[in-house]
């Protein structure tokens, strides 16, 4: 057996094992819904960020820090939710035009308060409180 034949057989063997597992839903990496996925939402949150510079200085901007995505809406108010998608943990992005959070990995969507509006995620993001004092935005549980 030459090298090409060896890899052809090994590759086929792996596919023969994995494809039925995916079809049967046995392999977790093939799952469409992993409700236990993602990192736990931060608890005991209480920190401040400067919104006079960076992405939060502009309406529609957002940033991720300390496991939380902080967004500035098109009308200038602030939102904060846990950043880790509850499907498999990818950090969500803020879509200013839709005023929602969207996961770039498999497309889950969450409302401005973190509620699931489109799967495959099934659990909400955690919403945090915000208060603005001058240019200092406090984010807290
Ligand atoms: S990680 Fe799959 S939708 Fe977010």
Coordinates of C-alpha atoms and ligand atoms in Angstrom, one line a residue:
X1 CA 0.0 0.0 0.0
X2 CA 1.4 3.4 -0.9
X3 CA 0.9 6.6 1.0
X4 CA -2.0 7.8 -1.2
X5 CA -3.8 4.5 -0.8
X6 CA -3.3 4.6 3.0
X7 CA -4.8 8.1 3.4
X8 CA -7.6 7.3 1.1
X9 CA -8.5 4.3 3.3
X10 CA -8.0 6.1 6.6
X11 CA -10.1 9.1 5.4
X12 CA -12.9 6.8 4.2
X13 CA -12.8 4.9 7.5
X14 CA -13.2 8.1 9.6
X15 CA -16.0 9.3 7.4
X16 CA -17.7 5.9 7.7
X17 CA -17.6 6.2 11.5
X18 CA -18.6 9.9 11.8
X19 CA -21.4 10.2 9.2
X20 CA -23.7 7.7 10.9
X21 CA -23.0 9.3 14.3
X22 CA -24.0 12.7 13.0
X23 CA -27.1 11.3 11.4
X24 CA -28.0 9.6 14.6
X25 CA -27.2 12.8 16.6
X26 CA -24.6 11.0 18.7
X27 CA -21.6 13.2 18.0
X28 CA -22.0 16.4 19.9
X29 CA -20.0 18.4 17.4
X30 CA -22.8 17.7 14.9
X31 CA -25.6 18.8 17.1
X32 CA -27.9 21.6 15.9
X33 CA -28.9 22.5 19.5
X34 CA -26.6 22.4 22.4
X35 CA -28.5 24.3 25.0
X36 CA -25.8 23.7 27.6
X37 CA -23.2 25.4 25.3
X38 CA -21.5 28.6 25.8
X39 CA -19.7 30.0 28.8
X40 CA -21.6 30.8 32.0
X41 CA -22.9 34.4 32.1
X42 CA -20.7 36.6 34.3
X43 CA -22.1 37.1 37.8
X44 CA -21.4 39.8 40.4
X45 CA -20.8 42.2 37.6
X46 CA -20.0 45.8 38.5
X47 CA -17.5 47.8 36.4
X48 CA -17.4 51.0 34.4
X49 CA -16.2 51.8 30.9
X50 CA -15.4 55.2 29.3
X51 CA -17.8 55.8 26.4
X52 CA -16.1 59.0 25.2
X53 CA -13.7 57.0 23.0
X54 CA -13.6 53.8 21.0
X55 CA -16.6 52.0 19.6
X56 CA -19.0 53.1 22.3
X57 CA -18.4 56.8 21.4
X58 CA -20.6 56.3 18.3
X59 CA -24.3 55.3 18.1
X60 CA -24.4 51.7 16.8
X61 CA -21.1 50.7 18.2
X62 CA -20.4 47.8 20.5
X63 CA -17.6 46.2 22.4
X64 CA -17.0 43.0 24.4
X65 CA -15.3 43.1 27.7
X66 CA -15.3 40.9 30.8
X67 CA -17.6 38.4 29.0
X68 CA -20.2 41.1 28.3
X69 CA -21.2 42.8 25.1
X70 CA -22.0 46.4 25.6
X71 CA -23.8 48.2 22.7
X72 CA -24.8 51.8 22.0
X73 CA -28.1 51.9 20.1
X74 CA -28.8 54.1 17.2
X75 CA -30.7 56.4 19.6
X76 CA -27.7 56.6 22.0
X77 CA -28.9 54.4 24.8
X78 CA -26.8 51.5 26.1
X79 CA -27.4 47.8 26.3
X80 CA -25.4 45.1 28.0
X81 CA -25.8 41.3 27.8
X82 CA -23.6 38.3 28.3
X83 CA -21.4 37.9 25.2
X84 CA -21.2 34.1 25.0
X85 CA -23.8 32.6 22.7
X86 CA -25.8 30.0 24.6
X87 CA -25.6 27.6 21.7
X88 CA -21.8 27.0 21.5
X89 CA -20.2 30.0 23.1
X90 CA -19.2 32.2 20.2
X91 CA -19.3 35.9 21.1
X92 CA -22.4 37.6 19.7
X93 CA -22.3 40.9 17.8
X94 CA -24.6 43.8 18.0
X95 CA -26.7 44.6 14.9
X96 CA -27.6 48.3 15.3
X97 CA -30.0 48.3 12.3
X98 CA -32.1 45.6 13.9
X99 CA -31.3 46.5 17.5
X100 CA -30.5 42.9 18.3
X101 CA -27.6 40.6 19.0
X102 CA -26.5 38.1 16.4
X103 CA -24.2 35.1 16.6
X104 CA -21.8 35.0 13.7
X105 CA -21.3 31.2 14.1
X106 CA -24.6 29.6 13.4
X107 CA -26.9 32.6 13.2
X108 CA -28.8 32.6 16.5
X109 CA -30.4 36.0 17.2
X110 CA -31.3 37.7 20.5
X111 CA -33.4 40.7 21.2
X112 CA -32.0 43.9 22.7
X113 CA -32.7 42.4 26.2
X114 CA -31.0 39.0 25.3
X115 CA -34.1 36.9 24.7
X116 CA -33.7 34.3 22.0
X117 CA -35.6 35.3 18.8
X118 CA -34.0 32.7 16.4
X119 CA -32.2 29.4 17.0
X120 CA -30.3 27.3 17.2
X121 CA -29.7 28.8 20.6
X122 CA -32.6 28.0 23.0
X123 CA -31.5 29.9 26.2
X124 CA -31.5 33.7 26.6
X125 CA -28.4 35.8 27.1
X126 CA -28.2 37.5 30.5
X127 CA -29.1 41.1 30.6
X128 CA -27.2 43.6 32.8
X129 CA -28.1 47.0 34.0
X130 CA -26.4 50.2 32.8
X131 CA -26.3 53.7 34.1
X132 CA -24.5 56.6 32.5
X133 CA -22.7 59.3 34.6
X134 CA -20.9 61.7 32.3
X135 CA -18.8 59.6 30.0
X136 CA -18.6 56.7 32.5
X137 CA -21.0 53.8 31.8
X138 CA -21.6 51.5 34.8
X139 CA -22.5 47.9 33.9
X140 CA -23.8 45.9 36.8
X141 CA -25.9 42.9 37.8
Ligands
LIG1 S1 -22.5 29.3 18.6 FE1 -24.0 28.4 17.3 S2 -25.5 30.0 17.0 FE2 -24.0 30.9 18.4

